[in-house]
Tab-separated table of C-alpha atoms and ligand atoms in Angstrom:
chain	number	residue	atom	x	y	z
U	161	UNK	CA	16.441	129.370	183.068
U	162	UNK	CA	14.578	126.035	182.947
U	163	UNK	CA	10.932	125.073	182.618
U	164	UNK	CA	9.961	122.645	185.354
U	165	UNK	CA	6.679	120.589	185.371
U	166	UNK	CA	6.047	119.197	188.697
U	167	UNK	CA	3.113	117.409	189.908
U	168	UNK	CA	1.853	116.523	193.464
U	169	UNK	CA	-0.112	113.822	194.222
U	170	UNK	CA	-3.526	113.738	196.571
U	171	UNK	CA	-1.579	112.714	200.004
U	172	UNK	CA	0.894	115.850	199.247
U	173	UNK	CA	-1.924	118.002	199.418
U	174	UNK	CA	-4.502	116.729	201.877
U	175	UNK	CA	-5.090	119.479	204.384
U	176	UNK	CA	-4.218	123.551	204.873
U	177	UNK	CA	-0.568	122.626	206.287
U	178	UNK	CA	0.273	120.277	203.361
U	179	UNK	CA	-0.574	122.827	200.764
U	180	UNK	CA	1.577	125.523	202.348
U	181	UNK	CA	4.227	122.764	202.370
U	182	UNK	CA	4.184	122.402	199.104
U	183	UNK	CA	3.665	125.578	198.115
U	184	UNK	CA	7.017	126.338	199.798
U	185	UNK	CA	8.399	123.608	197.905
U	186	UNK	CA	7.320	125.361	194.420
U	187	UNK	CA	8.350	128.604	195.798
U	188	UNK	CA	11.998	127.265	196.272
U	189	UNK	CA	12.164	125.820	192.821
U	190	UNK	CA	11.076	129.282	191.305
U	191	UNK	CA	13.688	130.974	193.729
U	192	UNK	CA	16.394	129.256	191.729
U	193	UNK	CA	15.495	130.677	188.532
U	194	UNK	CA	13.023	128.120	186.897
U	195	UNK	CA	9.858	128.685	185.172
U	196	UNK	CA	7.544	126.250	187.020
U	197	UNK	CA	4.311	124.532	185.867
U	198	UNK	CA	2.503	122.436	188.694
U	199	UNK	CA	-0.188	119.888	188.198
U	200	UNK	CA	-2.082	119.000	191.139
U	201	UNK	CA	-4.331	116.092	192.061
U	202	UNK	CA	-7.472	116.405	194.575
U	203	UNK	CA	-6.852	116.595	198.021
U	204	UNK	CA	-6.465	113.397	200.014
U	205	UNK	CA	-9.509	111.042	199.283
U	206	UNK	CA	-11.719	113.567	197.965
U	207	UNK	CA	-12.131	111.628	194.596
U	208	UNK	CA	-13.416	108.827	196.522
U	209	UNK	CA	-15.497	110.694	198.467
U	210	UNK	CA	-16.898	112.563	195.489
U	211	UNK	CA	-17.757	109.032	193.972
U	212	UNK	CA	-19.452	107.646	196.925
U	213	UNK	CA	-21.757	110.850	197.068
U	214	UNK	CA	-22.688	110.207	193.374
U	215	UNK	CA	-23.619	106.574	194.005
U	216	UNK	CA	-25.495	107.908	196.987
U	217	UNK	CA	-27.610	109.942	194.915
U	218	UNK	CA	-28.128	107.710	191.618
U	219	UNK	CA	-27.829	103.906	191.199
U	220	UNK	CA	-26.036	104.626	187.765
U	221	UNK	CA	-24.930	108.155	187.611
U	222	UNK	CA	-24.564	109.613	184.115
U	223	UNK	CA	-20.819	109.384	183.273
U	224	UNK	CA	-20.951	112.929	181.825
U	225	UNK	CA	-22.010	114.420	185.359
U	226	UNK	CA	-19.725	112.443	187.068
U	227	UNK	CA	-16.618	113.540	185.025
U	228	UNK	CA	-17.706	117.098	185.690
U	229	UNK	CA	-18.269	116.169	189.626
U	230	UNK	CA	-14.770	114.434	189.700
U	231	UNK	CA	-13.089	117.161	188.315
U	232	UNK	CA	-14.149	119.859	191.008
U	233	UNK	CA	-11.662	117.817	193.193
U	234	UNK	CA	-8.339	118.925	191.366
U	235	UNK	CA	-10.070	122.332	190.726
U	236	UNK	CA	-10.192	122.952	194.478
U	237	UNK	CA	-6.514	121.610	195.179
U	238	UNK	CA	-5.056	124.193	192.660
U	239	UNK	CA	-7.193	127.187	193.489
U	240	UNK	CA	-5.944	126.445	197.250
U	241	UNK	CA	-2.552	126.169	195.854
U	242	UNK	CA	-2.313	129.180	194.000
U	243	UNK	CA	-3.532	131.137	196.794
U	244	UNK	CA	-1.172	129.625	199.306
U	245	UNK	CA	1.643	130.995	196.810
U	246	UNK	CA	0.055	134.124	196.624
U	247	UNK	CA	-0.175	134.754	200.022
U	248	UNK	CA	3.736	133.769	200.374
U	249	UNK	CA	4.125	136.705	197.650
U	250	UNK	CA	4.375	134.789	194.549
U	251	UNK	CA	2.710	135.493	191.616
U	252	UNK	CA	0.551	132.270	190.701
U	253	UNK	CA	-2.425	131.337	188.843
U	254	UNK	CA	-4.860	128.244	188.643
U	255	UNK	CA	-6.352	127.051	185.338
U	256	UNK	CA	-8.509	123.977	185.144
U	257	UNK	CA	-7.534	121.316	182.489
U	258	UNK	CA	-9.856	123.245	179.992
U	259	UNK	CA	-8.151	126.412	180.418
U	260	UNK	CA	-4.998	124.768	180.235
U	261	UNK	CA	-5.584	123.528	176.993
U	262	UNK	CA	-5.904	119.986	177.478
U	263	UNK	CA	-8.417	118.641	174.878
U	264	UNK	CA	-9.618	115.016	174.983
U	265	UNK	CA	-11.465	112.387	173.124
U	266	UNK	CA	-15.101	111.901	174.348
U	267	UNK	CA	-14.611	108.870	176.446
U	268	UNK	CA	-16.115	109.752	179.684
U	269	UNK	CA	-14.151	108.436	182.673
U	270	UNK	CA	-10.829	107.131	180.528
U	271	UNK	CA	-10.591	110.017	178.284
U	272	UNK	CA	-7.219	110.287	176.275
U	273	UNK	CA	-5.653	113.328	175.421
U	274	UNK	CA	-5.670	114.494	171.729
U	275	UNK	CA	-3.749	117.641	172.043
U	276	UNK	CA	-2.488	120.396	174.374
U	277	UNK	CA	-3.064	123.996	173.499
U	278	UNK	CA	-0.462	125.433	175.433
U	279	UNK	CA	-0.877	129.189	174.406
U	280	UNK	CA	-2.639	130.203	177.698
U	281	UNK	CA	-0.060	128.484	180.015
U	282	UNK	CA	2.961	129.870	177.959
U	283	UNK	CA	0.991	133.411	178.150
U	284	UNK	CA	1.010	132.879	181.973
U	285	UNK	CA	4.733	131.752	182.206
U	286	UNK	CA	5.693	134.848	180.394
U	287	UNK	CA	4.251	137.059	182.908
U	288	UNK	CA	6.297	135.668	185.116
U	289	UNK	CA	3.496	133.760	187.064
U	290	UNK	CA	3.826	130.182	188.415
U	291	UNK	CA	0.816	127.942	186.512
U	292	UNK	CA	-0.901	125.490	188.674
U	293	UNK	CA	-3.041	123.348	186.467
U	294	UNK	CA	-5.845	120.949	188.128
U	295	UNK	CA	-4.734	117.444	186.812
U	296	UNK	CA	-6.908	114.641	185.571
U	297	UNK	CA	-9.313	116.334	183.523
U	298	UNK	CA	-9.690	117.568	179.847
U	299	UNK	CA	-12.173	118.976	177.802
U	300	UNK	CA	-13.746	117.825	174.403
U	301	UNK	CA	-14.596	119.450	171.281
U	302	UNK	CA	-18.246	120.070	172.692
U	303	UNK	CA	-16.713	121.843	175.746
U	304	UNK	CA	-17.556	118.986	178.027
U	305	UNK	CA	-15.361	118.373	180.981
U	306	UNK	CA	-13.466	114.722	180.755
U	307	UNK	CA	-11.316	112.627	183.182
U	308	UNK	CA	-8.375	110.676	182.278
U	309	UNK	CA	-9.204	107.617	184.471
U	310	UNK	CA	-7.984	107.039	188.263
U	311	UNK	CA	-4.551	108.384	188.890
U	312	UNK	CA	-4.445	110.356	185.485
U	313	UNK	CA	-3.102	113.666	187.201
U	314	UNK	CA	0.524	111.802	186.477
U	315	UNK	CA	-0.605	112.052	182.608
U	316	UNK	CA	-1.361	115.399	182.584
U	317	UNK	CA	1.814	116.422	184.118
U	318	UNK	CA	4.042	114.235	181.585
U	319	UNK	CA	1.726	115.530	178.494
U	320	UNK	CA	2.133	119.276	179.830
U	321	UNK	CA	6.053	118.322	179.958
U	322	UNK	CA	6.057	116.899	176.624
U	323	UNK	CA	4.155	119.905	174.945
U	324	UNK	CA	5.957	122.775	176.607
U	325	UNK	CA	9.106	121.293	175.923
U	326	UNK	CA	10.434	120.565	179.435
U	327	UNK	CA	13.491	118.531	179.747
U	328	UNK	CA	12.104	116.559	182.947
U	329	UNK	CA	8.801	115.974	184.647
U	330	UNK	CA	8.645	115.768	188.484
U	331	UNK	CA	6.133	113.544	190.250
U	332	UNK	CA	6.252	114.094	193.859
U	333	UNK	CA	4.238	111.606	196.117
U	334	UNK	CA	4.020	110.036	199.213
U	335	UNK	CA	6.888	107.512	198.782
U	336	UNK	CA	10.632	107.976	198.099
U	337	UNK	CA	10.332	106.626	194.613
U	338	UNK	CA	9.694	103.526	192.574
U	339	UNK	CA	10.092	100.562	195.179
U	340	UNK	CA	10.798	97.000	194.144
U	341	UNK	CA	7.326	96.174	195.427
U	342	UNK	CA	4.519	98.361	197.040
U	343	UNK	CA	6.186	99.153	200.491
U	344	UNK	CA	2.549	99.057	202.104
U	345	UNK	CA	2.877	95.408	201.650
U	346	UNK	CA	6.442	94.671	201.702
U	347	UNK	CA	8.456	96.670	204.475
U	348	UNK	CA	12.019	95.433	203.102
U	349	UNK	CA	10.984	96.871	199.496
U	350	UNK	CA	13.417	99.742	198.883
U	351	UNK	CA	13.600	102.772	196.071
U	352	UNK	CA	15.183	102.010	192.688
U	353	UNK	CA	17.714	104.758	191.792
U	354	UNK	CA	16.716	104.486	188.364
U	355	UNK	CA	14.341	102.443	185.898
U	356	UNK	CA	13.703	102.035	182.019
U	357	UNK	CA	10.278	103.008	180.627
U	358	UNK	CA	9.561	99.612	179.408
U	359	UNK	CA	10.081	98.168	183.115
U	360	UNK	CA	8.010	100.695	184.687
U	361	UNK	CA	5.131	100.632	182.189
U	362	UNK	CA	4.433	96.795	182.919
U	363	UNK	CA	4.986	97.559	186.733
U	364	UNK	CA	2.476	100.458	186.475
U	365	UNK	CA	0.268	98.578	184.340
U	366	UNK	CA	0.095	95.660	186.321
U	367	UNK	CA	-0.614	97.163	189.385
U	368	UNK	CA	2.088	99.440	190.649
U	369	UNK	CA	-0.385	102.706	191.116
U	370	UNK	CA	2.745	104.911	192.025
U	371	UNK	CA	2.843	106.305	188.439
U	372	UNK	CA	-0.317	106.008	185.990
U	373	UNK	CA	0.744	103.828	183.011
U	374	UNK	CA	-0.043	106.226	180.476
U	375	UNK	CA	1.985	108.978	182.009
U	376	UNK	CA	4.763	106.257	181.505
U	377	UNK	CA	3.920	105.702	177.917
U	378	UNK	CA	3.925	109.475	177.147
U	379	UNK	CA	7.092	109.813	178.726
U	380	UNK	CA	8.675	107.222	176.500
U	381	UNK	CA	7.263	108.432	173.280
U	382	UNK	CA	8.322	112.130	174.020
U	383	UNK	CA	11.508	111.438	175.546
U	384	UNK	CA	10.635	112.874	178.874
U	385	UNK	CA	12.495	111.354	181.881
U	386	UNK	CA	10.415	111.049	185.085
U	387	UNK	CA	11.488	111.657	188.331
U	388	UNK	CA	9.293	110.138	191.040
U	389	UNK	CA	10.196	111.349	194.854
U	390	UNK	CA	8.569	112.190	197.558
U	391	UNK	CA	7.003	115.379	198.640
U	392	UNK	CA	7.673	114.633	202.414
U	393	UNK	CA	11.502	114.413	201.931
U	394	UNK	CA	14.612	115.334	199.754
U	395	UNK	CA	15.400	112.024	199.230
U	396	UNK	CA	16.700	111.506	195.233
U	397	UNK	CA	13.991	109.195	193.982
U	398	UNK	CA	13.853	107.254	191.300
U	399	UNK	CA	14.793	108.260	188.044
U	400	UNK	CA	11.907	106.718	184.753
U	401	UNK	CA	13.905	107.058	181.613
U	402	UNK	CA	15.167	105.491	178.069
U	403	UNK	CA	18.966	104.875	178.998
U	404	UNK	CA	18.317	102.579	182.107
U	405	UNK	CA	20.898	99.418	181.821
U	406	UNK	CA	20.377	96.328	180.074
U	407	UNK	CA	21.735	93.866	182.019
U	408	UNK	CA	21.485	93.765	185.999
U	409	UNK	CA	22.608	91.551	188.411
U	410	UNK	CA	19.525	90.707	189.793
U	411	UNK	CA	17.430	90.001	186.776
U	412	UNK	CA	13.804	90.656	188.469
U	413	UNK	CA	13.374	94.605	188.883
U	414	UNK	CA	10.260	94.591	190.778
U	415	UNK	CA	6.810	92.819	192.021
U	416	UNK	CA	3.429	94.464	191.380
U	417	UNK	CA	0.359	93.614	192.586
U	418	UNK	CA	-3.455	94.120	191.621
U	419	UNK	CA	-6.596	93.314	193.896
U	420	UNK	CA	-8.731	94.251	191.089
U	421	UNK	CA	-9.247	91.172	189.252
U	422	UNK	CA	-12.495	89.037	188.532
U	423	UNK	CA	-12.732	86.071	186.002
U	424	UNK	CA	-15.523	84.800	184.115
U	425	UNK	CA	-15.189	81.422	182.720
U	426	UNK	CA	-17.806	80.053	179.909
U	427	UNK	CA	-17.753	76.407	180.245
U	428	UNK	CA	-18.310	74.018	177.161
U	429	UNK	CA	-17.942	76.201	174.502
U	430	UNK	CA	-18.181	74.822	171.012
U	431	UNK	CA	-14.618	75.141	169.299
U	432	UNK	CA	-15.454	76.723	165.727
U	433	UNK	CA	-14.542	79.732	164.003
U	434	UNK	CA	-16.224	82.949	165.278
U	435	UNK	CA	-17.369	82.168	168.780
U	436	UNK	CA	-14.407	84.455	170.329
U	437	UNK	CA	-15.859	87.199	168.270
U	438	UNK	CA	-19.414	86.346	169.209
U	439	UNK	CA	-18.071	86.961	173.075
U	440	UNK	CA	-15.816	89.813	172.606
U	441	UNK	CA	-17.228	92.017	170.276
U	442	UNK	CA	-20.468	92.609	172.320
U	443	UNK	CA	-18.118	93.240	175.464
U	444	UNK	CA	-16.253	95.551	173.397
U	445	UNK	CA	-19.506	97.499	172.510
U	446	UNK	CA	-20.406	97.451	175.986
U	447	UNK	CA	-17.475	99.363	176.805
U	448	UNK	CA	-15.984	96.290	179.234
U	449	UNK	CA	-12.265	96.236	179.122
U	450	UNK	CA	-10.987	92.522	178.846
U	451	UNK	CA	-7.650	91.867	180.566
U	452	UNK	CA	-6.522	88.399	180.252
U	453	UNK	CA	-8.164	85.869	177.685
U	454	UNK	CA	-7.251	82.127	178.206
U	455	UNK	CA	-8.757	79.360	175.982
U	456	UNK	CA	-8.139	75.819	176.815
U	457	UNK	CA	-7.248	73.141	174.238
U	458	UNK	CA	-10.425	71.529	172.809
U	459	UNK	CA	-11.523	68.016	173.503
U	460	UNK	CA	-13.991	66.807	171.276
U	461	UNK	CA	-14.611	69.966	169.750
U	462	UNK	CA	-15.818	71.717	172.986
U	463	UNK	CA	-13.197	74.229	175.172
U	464	UNK	CA	-13.575	76.557	178.172
U	465	UNK	CA	-13.040	80.132	177.787
U	466	UNK	CA	-11.609	82.398	180.531
U	467	UNK	CA	-11.167	85.995	180.762
U	468	UNK	CA	-10.494	88.672	183.257
U	469	UNK	CA	-12.110	92.084	184.129
U	470	UNK	CA	-11.878	94.714	186.710
U	471	UNK	CA	-14.299	93.700	189.677
U	472	UNK	CA	-16.424	96.757	188.855
U	473	UNK	CA	-17.288	95.549	185.461
U	474	UNK	CA	-18.175	91.826	186.353
U	475	UNK	CA	-21.733	92.778	186.323
U	476	UNK	CA	-21.997	94.528	183.263
U	477	UNK	CA	-19.656	91.801	181.734
U	478	UNK	CA	-21.885	88.995	182.970
U	479	UNK	CA	-25.171	90.916	181.834
U	480	UNK	CA	-23.401	90.837	178.222
U	481	UNK	CA	-22.140	87.128	178.410
U	482	UNK	CA	-24.798	85.080	179.913
U	483	UNK	CA	-27.187	85.574	177.042
U	484	UNK	CA	-24.514	85.109	174.436
U	485	UNK	CA	-23.411	81.852	176.147
U	486	UNK	CA	-26.940	80.342	175.899
U	487	UNK	CA	-27.214	81.340	172.523
U	488	UNK	CA	-24.289	79.687	171.363
U	489	UNK	CA	-24.969	76.286	173.621
U	490	UNK	CA	-22.315	76.751	175.971
U	491	UNK	CA	-22.783	74.766	179.216
U	492	UNK	CA	-22.663	77.504	181.760
U	493	UNK	CA	-20.945	80.806	182.621
U	494	UNK	CA	-18.925	80.868	186.114
U	495	UNK	CA	-17.768	83.880	187.754
U	496	UNK	CA	-15.226	84.517	190.307
U	497	UNK	CA	-14.681	88.084	191.833
U	498	UNK	CA	-12.064	87.376	194.473
U	499	UNK	CA	-8.960	87.160	192.652
U	500	UNK	CA	-5.856	89.101	192.298
U	501	UNK	CA	-2.844	89.114	190.345
U	502	UNK	CA	1.146	88.978	191.268
U	503	UNK	CA	3.643	89.806	188.489
U	504	UNK	CA	7.451	89.587	188.568
U	505	UNK	CA	8.939	92.163	186.117
U	506	UNK	CA	12.572	92.868	184.705
U	507	UNK	CA	14.120	93.215	181.301
U	508	UNK	CA	16.714	91.012	182.635
U	509	UNK	CA	14.245	87.980	182.487
U	510	UNK	CA	14.167	88.145	178.600
U	511	UNK	CA	15.987	85.069	177.010
U	512	UNK	CA	16.805	83.600	180.318
U	513	UNK	CA	15.181	80.460	181.358
U	514	UNK	CA	13.900	79.294	184.777
U	515	UNK	CA	12.261	82.480	185.802
U	516	UNK	CA	8.770	81.136	185.424
U	517	UNK	CA	9.774	77.781	186.924
U	518	UNK	CA	11.148	79.607	190.124
U	519	UNK	CA	7.936	81.531	190.346
U	520	UNK	CA	5.683	78.895	190.199
U	521	UNK	CA	7.552	76.777	192.709
U	522	UNK	CA	7.986	79.632	195.287
U	523	UNK	CA	4.047	80.104	194.971
U	524	UNK	CA	3.503	76.277	195.402
U	525	UNK	CA	5.786	75.966	198.610
U	526	UNK	CA	3.114	78.176	200.328
U	527	UNK	CA	0.369	76.033	198.732
U	528	UNK	CA	-0.800	79.138	196.724
U	529	UNK	CA	-2.959	78.072	193.675
U	530	UNK	CA	-2.221	79.671	190.326
U	531	UNK	CA	-5.442	79.896	188.321
U	532	UNK	CA	-4.320	81.766	185.423
U	533	UNK	CA	-0.675	82.565	183.993
U	534	UNK	CA	0.289	85.286	181.343
U	535	UNK	CA	3.726	86.365	180.189
U	536	UNK	CA	5.424	89.002	178.189
U	537	UNK	CA	8.898	88.933	177.277
U	538	UNK	CA	9.572	90.916	180.594
U	539	UNK	CA	6.967	90.290	182.773
U	540	UNK	CA	5.140	86.792	184.256
U	541	UNK	CA	1.983	87.191	186.043
U	542	UNK	CA	-0.057	84.814	188.127
U	543	UNK	CA	-3.759	85.342	188.756
U	544	UNK	CA	-4.561	83.673	192.534
U	545	UNK	CA	-6.747	84.112	195.349
U	546	UNK	CA	-7.013	87.408	196.379
U	547	UNK	CA	-6.338	86.541	199.930
U	548	UNK	CA	-3.051	85.115	198.947
U	549	UNK	CA	-1.505	87.911	197.059
U	550	UNK	CA	-0.040	89.728	199.876
U	551	UNK	CA	2.021	86.418	201.021
U	552	UNK	CA	2.926	85.814	197.180
U	553	UNK	CA	4.192	89.340	196.971
U	554	UNK	CA	6.332	89.153	200.332
U	555	UNK	CA	7.603	85.668	199.472
U	556	UNK	CA	8.608	86.340	195.776
U	557	UNK	CA	10.398	89.412	196.771
U	558	UNK	CA	12.428	87.487	199.370
U	559	UNK	CA	13.044	84.528	196.847
U	560	UNK	CA	14.361	86.708	194.030
U	561	UNK	CA	16.600	88.617	196.461
U	562	UNK	CA	15.262	92.300	196.138
U	563	UNK	CA	15.736	93.461	199.767
U	564	UNK	CA	18.300	96.050	198.910
U	565	UNK	CA	16.305	97.796	196.489
U	566	UNK	CA	19.190	97.516	193.717
N	158	LIG	P1	-0.186	110.162	194.654
N	158	LIG	O1	-1.748	110.626	195.183
N	158	LIG	O2	0.853	110.815	195.162
N	158	LIG	O3	-0.668	110.056	192.888
N	158	LIG	P2	-0.672	107.430	194.810
N	158	LIG	O4	-1.329	106.678	195.832
N	158	LIG	O5	-1.170	107.059	193.615
N	158	LIG	O6	-0.026	108.925	195.103
N	158	LIG	O7	0.802	106.339	194.390
N	158	LIG	C1	1.617	106.135	195.572
N	158	LIG	C2	1.572	105.037	196.447
N	158	LIG	O8	1.527	103.925	195.364
N	158	LIG	C3	2.178	104.789	197.280
N	158	LIG	O9	1.736	105.068	198.736
N	158	LIG	C4	2.305	103.442	197.485
N	158	LIG	O10	1.586	102.586	198.410
N	158	LIG	C5	1.679	103.012	196.066
N	158	LIG	N1	2.809	101.808	195.391
N	158	LIG	C6	2.325	100.751	194.949
N	158	LIG	N2	3.420	99.821	194.308
N	158	LIG	C7	4.145	100.838	194.483
N	158	LIG	C8	5.907	100.757	194.120
N	158	LIG	N3	6.578	99.679	193.190
N	158	LIG	N4	6.876	101.580	194.290
N	158	LIG	C9	6.207	103.025	195.179
N	158	LIG	N5	4.770	102.588	195.604
N	158	LIG	C10	3.723	101.937	195.361
N	159	LIG	N1	-7.948	112.608	191.760
N	159	LIG	C1	-7.486	111.350	190.742
N	159	LIG	C2	-7.539	110.389	191.497
N	159	LIG	O1	-7.855	109.972	192.625
N	159	LIG	C3	-6.584	111.457	189.971
N	159	LIG	C4	-5.176	111.510	190.843
N	159	LIG	O2	-5.177	111.382	191.852
N	159	LIG	O3	-4.117	111.487	189.684
N	159	LIG	O4	-7.506	109.108	190.868
N	160	LIG	MG1	-1.571	108.879	191.727
């Protein structure tokens, strides 16, 4: 008897019929003699709707209240799924994240799982029940409810798989696996049969929201292979694991994009020790997470410092940085919130020259201006005008011959 952890995303449980369809898939897994733990997301766009409501009643809703509010989305889905299974004659029980023993730190809206206390889940499994856990949420030592960041149900699933000693975590979504690019943007993109943790982590971190980056991190840390597949088909999906081939024919594995990029440039910064700390320490204290940072070489001890943040954090970042810019006698502070990023990713690019040059040439042929560039060993990212992101992804997908999805 195997223990299987399955996760179903929001689209897969959007509406009564889809919940019943998912219940049938879970029942079929149990019928094969498996113990089943299911993690579920909120139905359809209900998390977005709850956030919208919160901002309709308050200009700056309290993060604690928001977390408690948002956690209800997953509770609705998990209770309905348990009811559907019971109606089909299966023993099932739903548990909130707290009841399932998901303990987190107290960083509301982006909490990290500290430990999973599996006693209750194991007790229910031993009673022969299918256990349905509300994803995306946990509880602090003070018994406050937290959420794990958008898309965080994937992380709940992998954390449970690791703590329960499952040999695989299955993530069921609305696409047939991890594609060479977002299939909503690139119709020719195809699913990959397999991908390594490292490449998947870069893809997810740089915008491929098909799997939450922290779920991939946990999978790698605890050696849990993750299968990403569709809840609407029986196609094989993509296996994310540690043994993916190192040398591949086409050395770019996939393309990620992200439309949530804003840029701040502090112009005319005196180039002396302590300036970067003076800018970034207060930003960190204000909880603003910084993505890319670029500092130009200085001319006559004056330089420009540019960094990017998520669009939703631009206002707060400017509020923090503008007075500092005045204090350090920088010339001015500029911002641009209409940016996006496009990344090419592949372990095969390591130590192989020419990929960056090819990427830049492809973008320039299309008249796409590159504003910032960042790289890792297996990734090259260009920050460009948000209106050009779609065209850039499609063009790069063709240029790096990814159409076959291999
Ligand atoms: P779920 O609700 O099941 O968690 P998400 O909406 O979070 O689903 O993620 C699935 C979506 O991710 C797909 O519908 C697809 O548009 C998007 N996506 C972005 N990049 C990729 C990619 N490389 N491969 C597959 N899907 C991707
Ligand atoms: N419902 C949450 C969200 O929309 C978590 C998830 O779907 O994984 O972000
Ligand atoms: Mg998701």
